[in-house]
mmCIF file of C-alpha atoms in Angstrom:
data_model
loop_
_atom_site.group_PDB
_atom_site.id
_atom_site.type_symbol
_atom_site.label_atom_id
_atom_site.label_comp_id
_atom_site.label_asym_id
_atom_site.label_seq_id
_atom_site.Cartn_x
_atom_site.Cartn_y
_atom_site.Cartn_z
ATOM 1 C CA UNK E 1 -55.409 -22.180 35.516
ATOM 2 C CA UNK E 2 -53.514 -25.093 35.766
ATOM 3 C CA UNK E 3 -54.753 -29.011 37.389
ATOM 4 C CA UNK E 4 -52.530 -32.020 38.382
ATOM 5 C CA UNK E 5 -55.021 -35.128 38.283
ATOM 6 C CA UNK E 6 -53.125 -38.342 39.444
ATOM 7 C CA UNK E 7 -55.057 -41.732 38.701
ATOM 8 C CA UNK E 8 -55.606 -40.153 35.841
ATOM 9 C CA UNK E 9 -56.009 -43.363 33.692
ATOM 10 C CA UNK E 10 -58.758 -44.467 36.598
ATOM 11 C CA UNK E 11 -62.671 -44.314 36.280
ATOM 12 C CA UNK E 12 -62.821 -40.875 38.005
ATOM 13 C CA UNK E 13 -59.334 -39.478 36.546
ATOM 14 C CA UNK E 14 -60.342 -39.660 33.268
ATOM 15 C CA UNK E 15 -64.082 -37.617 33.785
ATOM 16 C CA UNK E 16 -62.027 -35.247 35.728
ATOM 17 C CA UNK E 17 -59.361 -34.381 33.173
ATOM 18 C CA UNK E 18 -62.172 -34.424 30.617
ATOM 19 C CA UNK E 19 -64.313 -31.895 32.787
ATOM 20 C CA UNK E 20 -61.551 -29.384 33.304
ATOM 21 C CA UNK E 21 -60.362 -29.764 29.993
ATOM 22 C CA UNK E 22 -63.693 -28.518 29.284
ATOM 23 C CA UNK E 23 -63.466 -25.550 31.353
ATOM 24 C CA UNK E 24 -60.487 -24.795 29.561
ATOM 25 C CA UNK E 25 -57.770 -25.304 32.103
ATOM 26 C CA UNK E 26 -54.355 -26.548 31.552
ATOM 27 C CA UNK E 27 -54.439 -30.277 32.735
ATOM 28 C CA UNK E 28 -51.533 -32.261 33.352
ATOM 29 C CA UNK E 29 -52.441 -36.035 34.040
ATOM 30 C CA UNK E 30 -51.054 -38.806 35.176
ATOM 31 C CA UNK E 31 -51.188 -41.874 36.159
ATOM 32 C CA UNK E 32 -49.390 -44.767 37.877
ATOM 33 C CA UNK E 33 -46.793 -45.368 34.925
ATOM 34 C CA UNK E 34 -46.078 -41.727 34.560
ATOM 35 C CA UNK E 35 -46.035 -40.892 38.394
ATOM 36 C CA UNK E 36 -44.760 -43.139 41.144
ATOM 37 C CA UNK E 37 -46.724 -41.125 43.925
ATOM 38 C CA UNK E 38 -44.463 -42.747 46.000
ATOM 39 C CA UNK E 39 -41.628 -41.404 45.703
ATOM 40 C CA UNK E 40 -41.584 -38.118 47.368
ATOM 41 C CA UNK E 41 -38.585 -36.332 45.402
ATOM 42 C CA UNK E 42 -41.004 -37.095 42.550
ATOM 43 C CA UNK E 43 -43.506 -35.961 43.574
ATOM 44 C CA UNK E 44 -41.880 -32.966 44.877
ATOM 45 C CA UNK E 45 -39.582 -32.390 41.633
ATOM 46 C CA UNK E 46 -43.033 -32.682 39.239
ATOM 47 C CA UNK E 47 -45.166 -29.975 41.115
ATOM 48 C CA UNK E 48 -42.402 -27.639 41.358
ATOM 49 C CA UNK E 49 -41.901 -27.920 37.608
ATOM 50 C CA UNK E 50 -45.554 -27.329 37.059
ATOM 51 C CA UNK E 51 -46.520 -24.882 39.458
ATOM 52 C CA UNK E 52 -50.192 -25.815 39.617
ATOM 53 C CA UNK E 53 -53.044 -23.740 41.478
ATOM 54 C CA UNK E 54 -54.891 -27.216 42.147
ATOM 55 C CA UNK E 55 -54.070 -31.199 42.722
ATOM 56 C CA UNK E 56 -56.755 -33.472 42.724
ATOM 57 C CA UNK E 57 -55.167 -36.701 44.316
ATOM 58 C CA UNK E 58 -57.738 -39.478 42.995
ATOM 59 C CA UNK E 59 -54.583 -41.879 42.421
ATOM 60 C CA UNK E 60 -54.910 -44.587 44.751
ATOM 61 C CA UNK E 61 -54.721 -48.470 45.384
ATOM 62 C CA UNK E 62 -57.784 -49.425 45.181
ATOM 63 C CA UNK E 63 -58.159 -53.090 44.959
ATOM 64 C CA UNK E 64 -60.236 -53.795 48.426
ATOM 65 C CA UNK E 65 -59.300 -57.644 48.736
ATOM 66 C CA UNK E 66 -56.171 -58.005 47.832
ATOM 67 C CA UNK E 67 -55.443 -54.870 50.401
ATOM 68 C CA UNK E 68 -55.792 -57.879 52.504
ATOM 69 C CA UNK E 69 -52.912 -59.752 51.324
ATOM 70 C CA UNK E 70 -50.594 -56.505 50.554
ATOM 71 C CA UNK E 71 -51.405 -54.561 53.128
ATOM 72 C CA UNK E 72 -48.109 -52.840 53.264
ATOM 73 C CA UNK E 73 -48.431 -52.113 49.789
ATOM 74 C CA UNK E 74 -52.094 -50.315 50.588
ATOM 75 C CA UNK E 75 -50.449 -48.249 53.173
ATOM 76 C CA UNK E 76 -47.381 -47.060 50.884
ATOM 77 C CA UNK E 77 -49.698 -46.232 48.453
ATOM 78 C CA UNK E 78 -52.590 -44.464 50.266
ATOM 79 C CA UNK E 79 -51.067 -43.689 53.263
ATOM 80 C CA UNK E 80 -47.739 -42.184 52.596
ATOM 81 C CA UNK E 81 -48.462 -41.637 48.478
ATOM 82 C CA UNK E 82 -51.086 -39.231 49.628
ATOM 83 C CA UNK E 83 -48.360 -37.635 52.293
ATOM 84 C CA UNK E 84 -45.984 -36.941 49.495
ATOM 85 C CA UNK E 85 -48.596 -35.381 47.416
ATOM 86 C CA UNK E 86 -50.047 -33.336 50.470
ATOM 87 C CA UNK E 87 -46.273 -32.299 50.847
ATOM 88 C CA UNK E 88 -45.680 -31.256 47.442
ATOM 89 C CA UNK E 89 -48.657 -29.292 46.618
ATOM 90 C CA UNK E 90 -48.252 -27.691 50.054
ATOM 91 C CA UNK E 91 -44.763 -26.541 49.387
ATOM 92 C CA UNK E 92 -45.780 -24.992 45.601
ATOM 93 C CA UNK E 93 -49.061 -23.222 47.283
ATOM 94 C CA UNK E 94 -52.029 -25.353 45.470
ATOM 95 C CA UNK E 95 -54.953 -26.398 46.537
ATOM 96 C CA UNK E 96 -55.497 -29.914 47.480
ATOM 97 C CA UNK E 97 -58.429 -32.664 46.539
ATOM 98 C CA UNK E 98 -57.977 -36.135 48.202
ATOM 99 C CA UNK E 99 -60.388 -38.603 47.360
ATOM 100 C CA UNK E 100 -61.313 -40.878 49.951
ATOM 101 C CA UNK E 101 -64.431 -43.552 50.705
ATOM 102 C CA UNK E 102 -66.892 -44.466 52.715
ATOM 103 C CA UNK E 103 -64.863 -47.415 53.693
ATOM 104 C CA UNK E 104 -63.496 -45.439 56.512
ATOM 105 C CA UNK E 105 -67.090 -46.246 58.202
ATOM 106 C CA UNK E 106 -67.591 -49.424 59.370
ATOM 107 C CA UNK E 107 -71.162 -49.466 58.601
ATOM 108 C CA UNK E 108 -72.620 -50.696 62.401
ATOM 109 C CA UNK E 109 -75.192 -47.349 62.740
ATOM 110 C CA UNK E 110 -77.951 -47.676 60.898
ATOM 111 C CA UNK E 111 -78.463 -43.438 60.331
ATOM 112 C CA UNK E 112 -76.560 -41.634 57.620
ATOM 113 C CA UNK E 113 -73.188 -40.878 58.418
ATOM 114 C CA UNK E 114 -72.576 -37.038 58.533
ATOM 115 C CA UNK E 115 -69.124 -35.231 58.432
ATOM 116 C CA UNK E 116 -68.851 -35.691 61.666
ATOM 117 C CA UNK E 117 -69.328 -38.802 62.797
ATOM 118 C CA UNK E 118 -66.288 -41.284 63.900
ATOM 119 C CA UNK E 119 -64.537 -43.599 61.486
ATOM 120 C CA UNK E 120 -63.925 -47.062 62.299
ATOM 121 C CA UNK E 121 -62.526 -48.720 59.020
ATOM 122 C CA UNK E 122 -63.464 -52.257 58.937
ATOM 123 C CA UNK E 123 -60.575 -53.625 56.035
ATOM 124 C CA UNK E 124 -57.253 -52.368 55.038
ATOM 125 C CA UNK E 125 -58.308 -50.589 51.973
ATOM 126 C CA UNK E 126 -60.743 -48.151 54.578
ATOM 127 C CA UNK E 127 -57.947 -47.698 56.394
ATOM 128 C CA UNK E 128 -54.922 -46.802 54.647
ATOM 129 C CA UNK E 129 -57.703 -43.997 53.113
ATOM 130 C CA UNK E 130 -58.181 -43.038 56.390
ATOM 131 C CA UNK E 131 -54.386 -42.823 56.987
ATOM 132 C CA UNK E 132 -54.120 -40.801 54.019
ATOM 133 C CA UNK E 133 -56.850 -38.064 55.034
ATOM 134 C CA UNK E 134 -55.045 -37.687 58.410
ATOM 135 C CA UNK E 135 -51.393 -37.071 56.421
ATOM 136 C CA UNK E 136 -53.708 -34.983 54.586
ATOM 137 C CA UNK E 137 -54.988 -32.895 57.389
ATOM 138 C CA UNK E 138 -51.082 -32.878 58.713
ATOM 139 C CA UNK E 139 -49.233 -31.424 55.854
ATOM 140 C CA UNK E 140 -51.904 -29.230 54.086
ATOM 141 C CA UNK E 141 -53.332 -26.124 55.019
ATOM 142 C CA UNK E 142 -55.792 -25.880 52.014
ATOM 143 C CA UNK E 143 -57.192 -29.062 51.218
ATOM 144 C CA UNK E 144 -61.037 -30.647 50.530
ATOM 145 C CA UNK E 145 -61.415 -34.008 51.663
ATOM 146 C CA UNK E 146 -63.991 -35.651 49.384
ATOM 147 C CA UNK E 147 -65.726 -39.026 50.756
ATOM 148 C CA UNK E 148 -67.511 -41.165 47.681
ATOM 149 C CA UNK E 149 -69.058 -44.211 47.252
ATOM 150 C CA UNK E 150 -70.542 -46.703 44.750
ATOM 151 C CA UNK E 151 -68.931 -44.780 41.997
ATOM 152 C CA UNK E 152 -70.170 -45.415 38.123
ATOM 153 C CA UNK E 153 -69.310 -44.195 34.916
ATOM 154 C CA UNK E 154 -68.093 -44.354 31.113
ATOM 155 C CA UNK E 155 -64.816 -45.473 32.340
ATOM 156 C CA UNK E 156 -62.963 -48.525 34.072
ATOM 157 C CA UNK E 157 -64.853 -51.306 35.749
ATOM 158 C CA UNK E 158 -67.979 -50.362 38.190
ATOM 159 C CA UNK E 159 -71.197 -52.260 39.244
ATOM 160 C CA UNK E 160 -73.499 -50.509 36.606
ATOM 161 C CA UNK E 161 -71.129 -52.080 33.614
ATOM 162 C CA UNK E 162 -70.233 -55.357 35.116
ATOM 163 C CA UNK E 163 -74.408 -56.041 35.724
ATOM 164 C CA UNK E 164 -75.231 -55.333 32.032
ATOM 165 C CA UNK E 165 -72.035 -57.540 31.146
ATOM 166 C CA UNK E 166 -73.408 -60.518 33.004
ATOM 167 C CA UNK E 167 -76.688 -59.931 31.852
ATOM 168 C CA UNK E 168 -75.648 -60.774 28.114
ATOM 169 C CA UNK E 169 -73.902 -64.334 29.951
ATOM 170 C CA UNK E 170 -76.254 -65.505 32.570
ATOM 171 C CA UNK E 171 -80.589 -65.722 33.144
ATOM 172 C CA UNK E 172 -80.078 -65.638 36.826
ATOM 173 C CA UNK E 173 -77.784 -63.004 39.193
ATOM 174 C CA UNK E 174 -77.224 -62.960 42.988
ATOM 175 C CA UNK E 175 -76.827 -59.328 44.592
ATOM 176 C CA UNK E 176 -76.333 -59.053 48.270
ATOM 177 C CA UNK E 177 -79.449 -57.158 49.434
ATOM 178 C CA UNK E 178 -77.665 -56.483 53.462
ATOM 179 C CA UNK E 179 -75.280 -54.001 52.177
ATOM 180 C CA UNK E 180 -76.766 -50.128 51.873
ATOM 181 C CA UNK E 181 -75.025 -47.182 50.188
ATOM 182 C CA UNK E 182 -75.099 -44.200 47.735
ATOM 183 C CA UNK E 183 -74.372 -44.355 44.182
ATOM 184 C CA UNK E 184 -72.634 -41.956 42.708
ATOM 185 C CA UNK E 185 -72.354 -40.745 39.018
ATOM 186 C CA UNK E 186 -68.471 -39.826 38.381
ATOM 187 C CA UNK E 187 -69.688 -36.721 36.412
ATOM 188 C CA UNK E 188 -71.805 -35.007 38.873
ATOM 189 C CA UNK E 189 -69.136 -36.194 41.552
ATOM 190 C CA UNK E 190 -66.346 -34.230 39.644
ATOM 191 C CA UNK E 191 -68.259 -31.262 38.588
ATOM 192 C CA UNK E 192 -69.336 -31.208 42.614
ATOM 193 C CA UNK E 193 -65.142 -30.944 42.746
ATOM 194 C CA UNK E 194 -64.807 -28.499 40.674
ATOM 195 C CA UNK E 195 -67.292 -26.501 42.544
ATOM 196 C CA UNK E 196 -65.088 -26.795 45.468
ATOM 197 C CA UNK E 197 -62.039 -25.515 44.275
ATOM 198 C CA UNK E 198 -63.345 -22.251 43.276
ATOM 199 C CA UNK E 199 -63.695 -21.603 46.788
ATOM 200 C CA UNK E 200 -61.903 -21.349 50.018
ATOM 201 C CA UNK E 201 -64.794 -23.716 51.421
ATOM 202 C CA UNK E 202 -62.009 -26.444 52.831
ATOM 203 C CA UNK E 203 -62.699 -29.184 54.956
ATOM 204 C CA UNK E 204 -64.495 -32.772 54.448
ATOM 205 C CA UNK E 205 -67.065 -33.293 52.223
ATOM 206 C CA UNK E 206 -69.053 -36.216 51.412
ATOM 207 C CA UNK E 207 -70.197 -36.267 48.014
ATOM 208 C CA UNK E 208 -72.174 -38.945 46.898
ATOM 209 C CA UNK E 209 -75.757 -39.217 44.620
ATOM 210 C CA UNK E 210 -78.439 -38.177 46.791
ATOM 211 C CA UNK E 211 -81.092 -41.241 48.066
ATOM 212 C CA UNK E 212 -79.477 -44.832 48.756
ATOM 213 C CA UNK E 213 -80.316 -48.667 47.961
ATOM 214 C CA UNK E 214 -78.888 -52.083 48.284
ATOM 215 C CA UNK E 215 -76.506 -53.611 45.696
ATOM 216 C CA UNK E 216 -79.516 -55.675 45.241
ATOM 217 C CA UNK E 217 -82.253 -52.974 44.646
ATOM 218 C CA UNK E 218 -79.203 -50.917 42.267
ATOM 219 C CA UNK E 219 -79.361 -54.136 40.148
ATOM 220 C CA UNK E 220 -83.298 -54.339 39.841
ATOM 221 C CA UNK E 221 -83.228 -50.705 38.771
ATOM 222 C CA UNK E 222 -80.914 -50.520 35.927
ATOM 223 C CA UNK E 223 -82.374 -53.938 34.555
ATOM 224 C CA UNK E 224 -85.689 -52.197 35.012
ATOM 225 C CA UNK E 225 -84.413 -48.887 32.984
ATOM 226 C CA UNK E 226 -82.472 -50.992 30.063
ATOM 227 C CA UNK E 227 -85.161 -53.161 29.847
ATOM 228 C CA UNK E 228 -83.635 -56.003 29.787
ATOM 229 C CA UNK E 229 -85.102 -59.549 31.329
ATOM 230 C CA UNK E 230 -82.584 -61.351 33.429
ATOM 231 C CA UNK E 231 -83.910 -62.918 36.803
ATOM 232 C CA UNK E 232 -82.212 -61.366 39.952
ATOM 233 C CA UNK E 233 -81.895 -63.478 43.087
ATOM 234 C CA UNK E 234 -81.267 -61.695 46.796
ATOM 235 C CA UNK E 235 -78.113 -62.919 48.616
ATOM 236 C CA UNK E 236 -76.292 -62.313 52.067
ATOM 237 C CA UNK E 237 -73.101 -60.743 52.467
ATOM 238 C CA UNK E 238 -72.567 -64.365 53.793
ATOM 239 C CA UNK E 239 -73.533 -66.346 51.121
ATOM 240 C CA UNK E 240 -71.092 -64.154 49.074
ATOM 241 C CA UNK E 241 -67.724 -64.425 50.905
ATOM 242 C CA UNK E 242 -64.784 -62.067 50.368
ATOM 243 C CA UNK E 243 -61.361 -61.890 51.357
ATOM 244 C CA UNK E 244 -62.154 -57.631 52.633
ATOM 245 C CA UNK E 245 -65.258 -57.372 55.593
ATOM 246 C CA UNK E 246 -67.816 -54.292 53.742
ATOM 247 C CA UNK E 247 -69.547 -52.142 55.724
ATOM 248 C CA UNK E 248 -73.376 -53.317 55.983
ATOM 249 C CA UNK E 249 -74.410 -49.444 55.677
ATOM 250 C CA UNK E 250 -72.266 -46.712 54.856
ATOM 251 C CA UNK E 251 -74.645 -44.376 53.110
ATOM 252 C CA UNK E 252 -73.933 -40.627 53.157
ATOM 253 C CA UNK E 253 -75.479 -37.286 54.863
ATOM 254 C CA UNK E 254 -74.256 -34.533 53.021
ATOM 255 C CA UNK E 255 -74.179 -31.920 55.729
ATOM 256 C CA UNK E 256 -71.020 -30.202 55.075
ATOM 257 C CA UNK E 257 -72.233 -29.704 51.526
ATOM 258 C CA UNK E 258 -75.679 -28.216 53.022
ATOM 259 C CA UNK E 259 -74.096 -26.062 55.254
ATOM 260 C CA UNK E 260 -71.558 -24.714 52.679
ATOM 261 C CA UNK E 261 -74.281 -23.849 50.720
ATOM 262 C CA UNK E 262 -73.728 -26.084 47.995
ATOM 263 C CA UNK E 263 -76.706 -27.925 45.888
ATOM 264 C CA UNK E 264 -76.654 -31.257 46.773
ATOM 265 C CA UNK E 265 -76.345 -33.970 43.893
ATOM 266 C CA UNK E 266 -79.351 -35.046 41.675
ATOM 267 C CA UNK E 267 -81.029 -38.507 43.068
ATOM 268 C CA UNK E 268 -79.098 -41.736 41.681
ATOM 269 C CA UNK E 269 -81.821 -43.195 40.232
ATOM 270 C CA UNK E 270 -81.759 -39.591 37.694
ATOM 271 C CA UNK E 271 -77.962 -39.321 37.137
ATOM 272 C CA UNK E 272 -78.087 -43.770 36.542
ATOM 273 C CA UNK E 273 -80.865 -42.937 34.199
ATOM 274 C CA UNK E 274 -78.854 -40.410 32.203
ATOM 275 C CA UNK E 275 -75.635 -42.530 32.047
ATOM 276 C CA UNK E 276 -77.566 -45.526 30.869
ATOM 277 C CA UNK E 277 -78.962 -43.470 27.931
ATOM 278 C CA UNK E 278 -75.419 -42.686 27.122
ATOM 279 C CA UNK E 279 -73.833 -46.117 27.394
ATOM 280 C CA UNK E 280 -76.760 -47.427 24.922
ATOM 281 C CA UNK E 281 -75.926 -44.927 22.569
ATOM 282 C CA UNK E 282 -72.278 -45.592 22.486
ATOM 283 C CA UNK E 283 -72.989 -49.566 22.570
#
């Protein structure tokens, strides 16, 4: 069997050419340098060559603030890079995985969101995602939207790392403690993908850790499991200003995944647990 990954350089990338490289399938990765996911002929030209049976689209622009400033950039990208891809693994007859984000939500309810419930992206990073599921939902027949949030890992930059960085430089932290969401371990998120694709379950799917907390109350906890003594200190979103407006609440109900019959994902607090055992090992 044979995978495309694009953003395959990027935190979730990497975990998912390593996972189906484990399950022994041909993967061909690439990432921005290799494949300019805008450019449709490409695009077009490279799945053709390849023929593959899936394409997992996690290649994206990602960087929520400065989507701000280059907005057009964020749309080209998300928006119309995720057309050409939809396009292309449409016309060669392979299944599709877009990753998208809880971003599209624009966190006013204070319930989980479900599959079902309206988007209302709040910044331009939400909503050139948003753009892209629709182009997505346009120009592919066979496709699994997949919704995550609060991602951590081995790779790239995420919360987890960044705390136990700045717990080495400072004594005291501030974490906003008004913004709630789902952590999510990038290797039960893309075994939870490859699940999918061995299936003609299509549709939207958010995948996330199961149980939620603040930024805040994710900080305590992985001080609490590495032991280590650094004072944390609770902040507002508005004592903490950025250039990109967060949701307040955008944590995850995993219905389609129930109703699929799918297992949902261990809690956070478990899957955290296991990748901090890992990361001490390795540092």
């Amino acid at each position: 069997m044979k995978v495309v990954v694009t953003g395959a350089k990027g935190q979730l990338g990497k975990e998912l050419v390593k996972w189906f490289r484990e399950m022994e399938w041909n993967v061909y990765g690439y990432d921005k340098d290799e494949l300019d996911i805008t450019d449709a002929q490409q695009v077009i030209s490279l799945l053709g060559h390849i023929h593959p049976h899936v394409v997992v689209h996690a290649g994206a622009y990602t960087k929520v603030d400065e989507a701000e400033k280059e907005k057009e950039k964020a749309f080209f990208v998300n928006a119309y890079g995720t057309r050409n891809v939809a396009v292309a693994a449409e016309k060669v007859g392979a299944k599709l995985v877009y990753v998208s984000t809880d971003y599209v939500f624009d966190g006013a309810q204070r319930v989980p969101y479900h599959e079902f419930s309206s988007p209302n992206p709040i910044n331009i990073y939400g909503k050139s995602k948003l753009a892209g599921e629709q182009f997505v939902r346009d120009f592919h027949s066979r496709f699994f939207i997949v919704r995550t949030s609060w991602v951590f890992g081995a790779y790239g930059n995420n919360f987890v790392k960044t705390m136990l960085r700045l717990a080495k430089e400072k004594e005291e932290i501030l974490v906003v403690d008004d913004q709630y969401g789902c952590p999510t371990y990038a290797v039960d998120l893309v075994q939870k993908i490859y699940e999918l694709v061995q299936t003609e379950k299509y549709g939207l799917y958010h995948i996330s850790n199961t149980g939620y907390c603040s930024w805040y109350e994710f900080a305590k906890i992985i001080f609490s499991e590495m032991g280590v003594n650094v004072r944390v200190q609770r902040c507002g979103t508005k004592d903490y200003p950025r250039l990109a407006a967060r949701p307040s609440y955008s944590v995850f109900d995993h219905m389609a995944l129930r109703l699929n019959g799918f297992e949902l994902l261990r809690h956070w607090r478990d899957a955290l647990r296991e990748f901090l055992h890992e990361y001490e090992v390795k540092h």
